[in-house]
PDB file of C-alpha atoms and ligand atoms in Angstrom:
ATOM      1  CA  MET A  11     -10.335 -24.944 -13.646  1.00 85.00           C
ATOM      2  CA  LEU A  12     -10.281 -21.142 -14.507  1.00 92.00           C
ATOM      3  CA  LEU A  13     -13.744 -19.903 -14.427  1.00 96.00           C
ATOM      4  CA  PRO A  14     -14.571 -16.107 -14.981  1.00 97.00           C
ATOM      5  CA  VAL A  15     -17.925 -15.019 -13.532  1.00 97.00           C
ATOM      6  CA  PRO A  16     -19.198 -11.623 -14.921  1.00 97.00           C
ATOM      7  CA  ASP A  17     -21.016  -8.877 -13.258  1.00 97.00           C
ATOM      8  CA  VAL A  18     -20.740 -10.158  -9.616  1.00 98.00           C
ATOM      9  CA  LEU A  19     -21.004  -6.300  -8.554  1.00 98.00           C
ATOM     10  CA  ASN A  20     -23.232  -3.873 -10.498  1.00 97.00           C
ATOM     11  CA  ALA A  21     -21.893  -0.281 -11.325  1.00 97.00           C
ATOM     12  CA  GLU A  22     -23.629   1.272  -8.435  1.00 97.00           C
ATOM     13  CA  GLU A  23     -21.915  -1.160  -6.015  1.00 97.00           C
ATOM     14  CA  ILE A  24     -18.451  -0.640  -7.797  1.00 97.00           C
ATOM     15  CA  THR A  25     -18.668   3.138  -7.498  1.00 97.00           C
ATOM     16  CA  TRP A  26     -19.475   2.748  -3.856  1.00 97.00           C
ATOM     17  CA  VAL A  27     -16.748   0.265  -3.217  1.00 97.00           C
ATOM     18  CA  ARG A  28     -14.293   2.329  -4.982  1.00 97.00           C
ATOM     19  CA  SER A  29     -15.156   5.520  -3.000  1.00 97.00           C
ATOM     20  CA  LEU A  30     -14.587   3.422   0.260  1.00 97.00           C
ATOM     21  CA  LEU A  31     -11.287   1.989  -0.964  1.00 97.00           C
ATOM     22  CA  ASN A  32     -10.122   5.532  -1.969  1.00 94.00           C
ATOM     23  CA  SER A  33     -10.187   6.848   1.603  1.00 93.00           C
ATOM     24  CA  ALA A  34      -9.104   3.726   3.145  1.00 93.00           C
ATOM     25  CA  PRO A  35      -5.881   3.317   5.282  1.00 94.00           C
ATOM     26  CA  TRP A  36      -3.791   0.915   3.089  1.00 96.00           C
ATOM     27  CA  VAL A  37      -0.712  -0.787   4.362  1.00 94.00           C
ATOM     28  CA  ASP A  38       2.013  -2.752   3.185  1.00 92.00           C
ATOM     29  CA  GLY A  39       0.846  -6.031   1.635  1.00 90.00           C
ATOM     30  CA  ARG A  40       3.377  -8.078   3.075  1.00 87.00           C
ATOM     31  CA  ILE A  41       1.280  -8.359   6.220  1.00 80.00           C
ATOM     32  CA  SER A  42      -0.613 -11.435   4.850  1.00 79.00           C
ATOM     33  CA  ALA A  43       2.444 -13.044   2.974  1.00 80.00           C
ATOM     34  CA  GLY A  44       4.472 -15.906   4.198  1.00 81.00           C
ATOM     35  CA  PRO A  45       8.242 -15.612   3.954  1.00 83.00           C
ATOM     36  CA  GLN A  46       8.766 -16.837   0.587  1.00 83.00           C
ATOM     37  CA  ALA A  47       5.817 -14.809  -0.950  1.00 82.00           C
ATOM     38  CA  ALA A  48       6.899 -11.731   0.972  1.00 85.00           C
ATOM     39  CA  GLN A  49      10.171 -11.681  -1.050  1.00 88.00           C
ATOM     40  CA  VAL A  50       8.121 -10.978  -4.257  1.00 92.00           C
ATOM     41  CA  LYS A  51       5.225  -8.928  -2.951  1.00 92.00           C
ATOM     42  CA  ASN A  52       5.044  -5.310  -3.334  1.00 94.00           C
ATOM     43  CA  ASN A  53       1.528  -4.013  -3.024  1.00 94.00           C
ATOM     44  CA  ALA A  54      -0.859  -2.553  -0.589  1.00 95.00           C
ATOM     45  CA  GLN A  55      -3.639  -4.237   1.358  1.00 95.00           C
ATOM     46  CA  LEU A  56      -6.327  -3.169   3.654  1.00 96.00           C
ATOM     47  CA  PRO A  57      -5.969  -4.013   7.349  1.00 94.00           C
ATOM     48  CA  HIS A  58      -8.569  -6.596   8.205  1.00 92.00           C
ATOM     49  CA  ASP A  59     -10.027  -4.826  10.974  1.00 92.00           C
ATOM     50  CA  CYS A  60     -10.314  -1.215   9.282  1.00 95.00           C
ATOM     51  CA  GLU A  61     -13.711   0.280   8.740  1.00 96.00           C
ATOM     52  CA  ALA A  62     -13.725  -0.039   5.111  1.00 96.00           C
ATOM     53  CA  ALA A  63     -12.778  -3.584   5.010  1.00 96.00           C
ATOM     54  CA  ARG A  64     -15.556  -4.353   7.703  1.00 96.00           C
ATOM     55  CA  THR A  65     -17.954  -2.605   5.607  1.00 97.00           C
ATOM     56  CA  LEU A  66     -17.292  -4.037   2.345  1.00 97.00           C
ATOM     57  CA  ARG A  67     -16.849  -7.765   3.284  1.00 97.00           C
ATOM     58  CA  PRO A  68     -20.657  -8.453   3.779  1.00 96.00           C
ATOM     59  CA  LEU A  69     -21.363  -6.701   0.541  1.00 97.00           C
ATOM     60  CA  ILE A  70     -19.012  -8.932  -1.382  1.00 97.00           C
ATOM     61  CA  LEU A  71     -20.355 -12.015   0.374  1.00 97.00           C
ATOM     62  CA  LYS A  72     -23.673 -11.284  -0.300  1.00 97.00           C
ATOM     63  CA  ALA A  73     -22.891 -10.587  -4.072  1.00 97.00           C
ATOM     64  CA  LEU A  74     -21.264 -14.053  -4.181  1.00 97.00           C
ATOM     65  CA  ASP A  75     -24.490 -15.533  -2.830  1.00 96.00           C
ATOM     66  CA  ARG A  76     -26.228 -14.241  -5.745  1.00 96.00           C
ATOM     67  CA  GLN A  77     -24.158 -16.365  -8.287  1.00 97.00           C
ATOM     68  CA  ALA A  78     -25.297 -19.812  -8.665  1.00 96.00           C
ATOM     69  CA  ARG A  79     -22.396 -20.518 -10.955  1.00 96.00           C
ATOM     70  CA  VAL A  80     -20.036 -19.883  -8.311  1.00 97.00           C
ATOM     71  CA  PHE A  81     -21.939 -22.299  -6.100  1.00 97.00           C
ATOM     72  CA  SER A  82     -21.982 -24.847  -8.735  1.00 98.00           C
ATOM     73  CA  ALA A  83     -18.484 -24.617  -9.620  1.00 98.00           C
ATOM     74  CA  ALA A  84     -16.794 -24.081  -6.232  1.00 98.00           C
ATOM     75  CA  LEU A  85     -19.398 -26.140  -4.139  1.00 98.00           C
ATOM     76  CA  PRO A  86     -17.963 -23.906  -1.059  1.00 97.00           C
ATOM     77  CA  LYS A  87     -17.664 -25.395   2.469  1.00 97.00           C
ATOM     78  CA  ARG A  88     -16.028 -22.343   3.881  1.00 96.00           C
ATOM     79  CA  VAL A  89     -15.120 -18.969   2.468  1.00 95.00           C
ATOM     80  CA  LEU A  90     -12.297 -17.004   4.108  1.00 95.00           C
ATOM     81  CA  ALA A  91     -13.042 -13.305   4.656  1.00 94.00           C
ATOM     82  CA  PRO A  92     -12.500 -11.262   1.484  1.00 96.00           C
ATOM     83  CA  SER A  93      -9.358  -9.043   1.643  1.00 96.00           C
ATOM     84  CA  PHE A  94      -8.586  -5.931  -0.530  1.00 97.00           C
ATOM     85  CA  ASN A  95      -5.378  -4.964  -2.390  1.00 97.00           C
ATOM     86  CA  ARG A  96      -3.951  -2.043  -4.516  1.00 97.00           C
ATOM     87  CA  TYR A  97      -1.365  -1.942  -7.076  1.00 97.00           C
ATOM     88  CA  THR A  98      -0.311   1.612  -8.287  1.00 96.00           C
ATOM     89  CA  SER A  99       2.267   2.654 -11.088  1.00 94.00           C
ATOM     90  CA  ASP A 100       3.494   5.310  -8.479  1.00 92.00           C
ATOM     91  CA  GLY A 101       4.612   2.313  -6.120  1.00 89.00           C
ATOM     92  CA  ALA A 102       5.822   0.235  -8.947  1.00 91.00           C
ATOM     93  CA  ASN A 103       3.618  -2.315  -7.584  1.00 94.00           C
ATOM     94  CA  PHE A 104       3.688  -5.999  -8.733  1.00 95.00           C
ATOM     95  CA  TYR A 105       3.351  -9.406  -7.151  1.00 95.00           C
ATOM     96  CA  GLY A 106       6.100 -11.893  -8.381  1.00 95.00           C
ATOM     97  CA  PRO A 107       5.585 -15.648  -9.133  1.00 95.00           C
ATOM     98  CA  HIS A 108       4.299 -17.366  -5.869  1.00 94.00           C
ATOM     99  CA  VAL A 109       1.970 -20.071  -4.580  1.00 93.00           C
ATOM    100  CA  ASP A 110      -0.786 -19.386  -2.067  1.00 93.00           C
ATOM    101  CA  SER A 111      -0.406 -21.119   1.207  1.00 93.00           C
ATOM    102  CA  ALA A 112      -2.501 -24.408   1.335  1.00 95.00           C
ATOM    103  CA  LEU A 113      -3.978 -23.482   4.711  1.00 95.00           C
ATOM    104  CA  ARG A 114      -5.179 -20.082   6.121  1.00 93.00           C
ATOM    105  CA  TYR A 115      -6.650 -19.219   9.308  1.00 92.00           C
ATOM    106  CA  ALA A 116      -9.830 -17.044   9.465  1.00 89.00           C
ATOM    107  CA  PRO A 117      -8.828 -13.703  11.184  1.00 84.00           C
ATOM    108  CA  GLU A 118     -11.683 -14.174  13.410  1.00 81.00           C
ATOM    109  CA  GLY A 119     -11.873 -17.352  15.488  1.00 82.00           C
ATOM    110  CA  GLY A 120      -8.797 -18.940  13.803  1.00 85.00           C
ATOM    111  CA  GLN A 121     -10.722 -21.469  11.851  1.00 91.00           C
ATOM    112  CA  ARG A 122      -8.458 -23.206   9.442  1.00 94.00           C
ATOM    113  CA  VAL A 123      -9.359 -23.098   5.764  1.00 96.00           C
ATOM    114  CA  ARG A 124      -7.887 -25.308   2.927  1.00 97.00           C
ATOM    115  CA  THR A 125      -7.450 -23.076   0.010  1.00 97.00           C
ATOM    116  CA  ASP A 126      -8.879 -25.244  -2.735  1.00 97.00           C
ATOM    117  CA  ILE A 127      -9.849 -22.194  -5.082  1.00 97.00           C
ATOM    118  CA  SER A 128      -8.428 -18.697  -5.258  1.00 97.00           C
ATOM    119  CA  CYS A 129     -10.670 -15.877  -6.180  1.00 98.00           C
ATOM    120  CA  THR A 130     -10.014 -12.556  -7.436  1.00 98.00           C
ATOM    121  CA  LEU A 131     -12.617  -9.895  -7.989  1.00 98.00           C
ATOM    122  CA  PHE A 132     -11.625  -6.991 -10.210  1.00 98.00           C
ATOM    123  CA  LEU A 133     -12.700  -3.591  -9.014  1.00 98.00           C
ATOM    124  CA  SER A 134     -10.896  -1.276 -11.554  1.00 98.00           C
ATOM    125  CA  ASP A 135     -11.835  -0.797 -15.038  1.00 97.00           C
ATOM    126  CA  PRO A 136      -9.115  -2.280 -17.486  1.00 98.00           C
ATOM    127  CA  GLN A 137      -8.516   1.114 -19.268  1.00 97.00           C
ATOM    128  CA  ASP A 138      -7.822   2.694 -16.077  1.00 97.00           C
ATOM    129  CA  TYR A 139      -4.524   1.041 -15.789  1.00 98.00           C
ATOM    130  CA  ASP A 140      -1.578  -0.777 -17.687  1.00 98.00           C
ATOM    131  CA  GLY A 141      -0.192  -4.016 -16.542  1.00 98.00           C
ATOM    132  CA  GLY A 142      -1.597  -5.587 -13.649  1.00 98.00           C
ATOM    133  CA  GLU A 143      -2.643  -8.910 -15.231  1.00 98.00           C
ATOM    134  CA  LEU A 144      -3.091 -11.855 -13.076  1.00 98.00           C
ATOM    135  CA  ILE A 145      -0.818 -14.513 -14.583  1.00 97.00           C
ATOM    136  CA  LEU A 146      -1.326 -18.192 -13.871  1.00 97.00           C
ATOM    137  CA  HIS A 147       1.262 -20.664 -14.857  1.00 95.00           C
ATOM    138  CA  ASP A 148      -0.070 -23.930 -15.662  1.00 83.00           C
ATOM    139  CA  THR A 149       0.877 -27.042 -17.842  1.00 82.00           C
ATOM    140  CA  HIS A 150      -1.123 -25.216 -20.839  1.00 82.00           C
ATOM    141  CA  GLY A 151       1.041 -22.264 -20.757  1.00 89.00           C
ATOM    142  CA  ASP A 152       0.667 -18.825 -18.940  1.00 94.00           C
ATOM    143  CA  GLN A 153      -2.930 -17.508 -18.813  1.00 95.00           C
ATOM    144  CA  HIS A 154      -3.195 -13.694 -18.536  1.00 97.00           C
ATOM    145  CA  ILE A 155      -6.289 -12.404 -16.996  1.00 97.00           C
ATOM    146  CA  LYS A 156      -7.594  -9.026 -16.816  1.00 98.00           C
ATOM    147  CA  LEU A 157     -11.400  -8.478 -16.582  1.00 98.00           C
ATOM    148  CA  PRO A 158     -13.765  -5.568 -16.381  1.00 98.00           C
ATOM    149  CA  ALA A 159     -14.699  -4.178 -12.938  1.00 98.00           C
ATOM    150  CA  GLY A 160     -17.260  -6.143 -11.046  1.00 98.00           C
ATOM    151  CA  HIS A 161     -15.924  -9.541 -12.700  1.00 98.00           C
ATOM    152  CA  LEU A 162     -14.753 -12.340 -10.651  1.00 98.00           C
ATOM    153  CA  VAL A 163     -12.234 -15.115 -11.692  1.00 98.00           C
ATOM    154  CA  LEU A 164     -11.816 -18.465  -9.888  1.00 97.00           C
ATOM    155  CA  TYR A 165      -8.732 -20.516 -10.317  1.00 96.00           C
ATOM    156  CA  PRO A 166      -6.993 -23.322  -8.760  1.00 94.00           C
ATOM    157  CA  GLY A 167      -5.356 -22.549  -5.281  1.00 94.00           C
ATOM    158  CA  THR A 168      -2.647 -25.122  -6.612  1.00 93.00           C
ATOM    159  CA  SER A 169      -1.332 -22.856  -9.258  1.00 93.00           C
ATOM    160  CA  VAL A 170       1.745 -20.668  -9.140  1.00 95.00           C
ATOM    161  CA  HIS A 171       0.559 -17.087 -10.217  1.00 97.00           C
ATOM    162  CA  GLN A 172       1.675 -13.595 -10.278  1.00 97.00           C
ATOM    163  CA  VAL A 173       0.286 -10.098 -10.762  1.00 97.00           C
ATOM    164  CA  ALA A 174       2.239  -8.188 -13.528  1.00 97.00           C
ATOM    165  CA  PRO A 175       3.772  -4.870 -12.736  1.00 97.00           C
ATOM    166  CA  VAL A 176       1.239  -1.913 -12.881  1.00 97.00           C
ATOM    167  CA  THR A 177       2.841   0.665 -15.321  1.00 97.00           C
ATOM    168  CA  ARG A 178      -0.093   3.239 -15.349  1.00 97.00           C
ATOM    169  CA  GLY A 179      -2.853   4.139 -13.011  1.00 97.00           C
ATOM    170  CA  THR A 180      -4.214   2.031 -10.162  1.00 97.00           C
ATOM    171  CA  ARG A 181      -5.560  -1.698  -9.961  1.00 98.00           C
ATOM    172  CA  LEU A 182      -7.969  -2.331  -7.076  1.00 98.00           C
ATOM    173  CA  ALA A 183      -9.127  -5.860  -6.254  1.00 98.00           C
ATOM    174  CA  CYS A 184     -10.765  -8.056  -3.595  1.00 98.00           C
ATOM    175  CA  PHE A 185      -9.439 -11.461  -3.136  1.00 98.00           C
ATOM    176  CA  PHE A 186     -10.243 -14.492  -0.973  1.00 97.00           C
ATOM    177  CA  TRP A 187     -10.106 -18.373  -1.032  1.00 97.00           C
ATOM    178  CA  MET A 188     -12.685 -20.975  -0.662  1.00 97.00           C
ATOM    179  CA  GLU A 189     -12.542 -24.587   0.777  1.00 98.00           C
ATOM    180  CA  SER A 190     -14.620 -26.971  -1.338  1.00 98.00           C
ATOM    181  CA  MET A 191     -16.841 -29.612  -0.083  1.00 98.00           C
ATOM    182  CA  VAL A 192     -15.387 -31.525  -2.852  1.00 98.00           C
ATOM    183  CA  ARG A 193     -11.667 -31.816  -2.467  1.00 96.00           C
ATOM    184  CA  SER A 194     -10.762 -33.066  -5.826  1.00 94.00           C
ATOM    185  CA  THR A 195     -10.660 -30.676  -8.701  1.00 93.00           C
ATOM    186  CA  GLU A 196     -11.580 -33.400 -11.224  1.00 94.00           C
ATOM    187  CA  GLN A 197     -14.493 -34.377  -9.281  1.00 97.00           C
ATOM    188  CA  ARG A 198     -15.570 -30.833  -8.973  1.00 97.00           C
ATOM    189  CA  ARG A 199     -15.187 -30.453 -12.557  1.00 96.00           C
ATOM    190  CA  LEU A 200     -17.192 -33.353 -13.490  1.00 97.00           C
ATOM    191  CA  LEU A 201     -20.031 -32.307 -11.089  1.00 98.00           C
ATOM    192  CA  PHE A 202     -19.884 -28.637 -12.698  1.00 98.00           C
ATOM    193  CA  ASP A 203     -20.265 -29.914 -16.229  1.00 98.00           C
ATOM    194  CA  MET A 204     -23.109 -32.271 -15.267  1.00 98.00           C
ATOM    195  CA  ASP A 205     -24.847 -29.482 -13.694  1.00 98.00           C
ATOM    196  CA  ASN A 206     -24.579 -27.267 -16.588  1.00 97.00           C
ATOM    197  CA  HIS A 207     -25.860 -29.944 -18.812  1.00 98.00           C
ATOM    198  CA  LEU A 208     -28.712 -30.596 -16.740  1.00 97.00           C
ATOM    199  CA  ILE A 209     -29.792 -26.948 -16.602  1.00 97.00           C
ATOM    200  CA  HIS A 210     -29.834 -27.003 -20.534  1.00 97.00           C
ATOM    201  CA  LEU A 211     -31.555 -30.208 -20.539  1.00 97.00           C
ATOM    202  CA  ARG A 212     -34.198 -29.049 -17.878  1.00 96.00           C
ATOM    203  CA  SER A 213     -34.906 -25.848 -20.124  1.00 96.00           C
ATOM    204  CA  THR A 214     -35.223 -28.032 -23.169  1.00 97.00           C
ATOM    205  CA  VAL A 215     -37.188 -31.072 -22.300  1.00 96.00           C
ATOM    206  CA  GLY A 216     -38.708 -30.010 -19.011  1.00 96.00           C
ATOM    207  CA  GLU A 217     -38.319 -30.768 -15.321  1.00 94.00           C
ATOM    208  CA  THR A 218     -40.624 -33.912 -15.385  1.00 95.00           C
ATOM    209  CA  ASP A 219     -38.801 -35.804 -17.940  1.00 96.00           C
ATOM    210  CA  ALA A 220     -37.770 -39.231 -16.819  1.00 97.00           C
ATOM    211  CA  ALA A 221     -34.240 -38.973 -17.806  1.00 96.00           C
ATOM    212  CA  VAL A 222     -33.889 -35.512 -16.271  1.00 97.00           C
ATOM    213  CA  ILE A 223     -35.124 -37.040 -13.042  1.00 97.00           C
ATOM    214  CA  GLY A 224     -32.764 -39.927 -13.294  1.00 98.00           C
ATOM    215  CA  LEU A 225     -29.570 -37.575 -14.190  1.00 97.00           C
ATOM    216  CA  THR A 226     -30.641 -35.284 -11.409  1.00 97.00           C
ATOM    217  CA  ALA A 227     -30.393 -38.249  -8.983  1.00 98.00           C
ATOM    218  CA  THR A 228     -27.238 -39.268 -10.274  1.00 98.00           C
ATOM    219  CA  TYR A 229     -25.766 -35.850  -9.956  1.00 98.00           C
ATOM    220  CA  HIS A 230     -27.077 -35.696  -6.221  1.00 98.00           C
ATOM    221  CA  ASN A 231     -25.697 -39.126  -5.609  1.00 98.00           C
ATOM    222  CA  LEU A 232     -22.172 -38.336  -6.874  1.00 98.00           C
ATOM    223  CA  LEU A 233     -22.357 -35.160  -4.785  1.00 98.00           C
ATOM    224  CA  ARG A 234     -23.372 -37.302  -1.764  1.00 98.00           C
ATOM    225  CA  MET A 235     -20.585 -39.519  -2.321  1.00 98.00           C
ATOM    226  CA  TRP A 236     -17.799 -37.043  -2.704  1.00 98.00           C
ATOM    227  CA  ALA A 237     -18.963 -34.103  -0.699  1.00 98.00           C
ATOM    228  CA  ASP A 238     -17.421 -33.544   2.785  1.00 95.00           C
ATOM    229  CA  SER A 239     -19.975 -31.204   4.282  1.00 89.00           C
TER     230      SER A 239
HETATM  231 NI1   NI B  13      -1.454 -15.313  -4.696  1.00 92.75          NI
END
């Protein structure tokens, strides 16, 4: 499932994030790529332990916590520490087709995280750069994604994807992965749909309607059956 989530960061937060990133010590993005992905990766990335990354990570995670839709769609069990990347036209940056590693290790503590869901938080305004679309290749054809600054997209960790060459300006983004409590994409999708319909139903017929209570019980019982917490 591809899920855009608008306004994860507000305008003030975006300005602050960009000011930190503009003076940050960027390094070659291949530091975090496996041997296959490294062949097609040409961008810059923030070192995990630099001050800007350490300052920004809690802000991103807190902003994520405010998003009930992200929780409902992803049912996160673990979230890998957010990273930051930069694509510039001067650097002729791009990231060719690749698949993200199924397992990644948290930089602190080395905990293993299965990358069920990939996340990109756009930090540059689309009018400030050309190219730089996140392109997902799936069975329904290619999807081109370029969202306003502060918007997030969740997409399946299983997909082959790429970032198109940036031909003008600079594209800043934050990226990270989630392991879900519900491993199956289909089950996660059913729970997300059901939760959305329940939200609608609760607002129209009320919290105490017998069918609402019954369906809420079904939702939680499915989650209880499928979740590995
Ligand atoms: Ni990737």
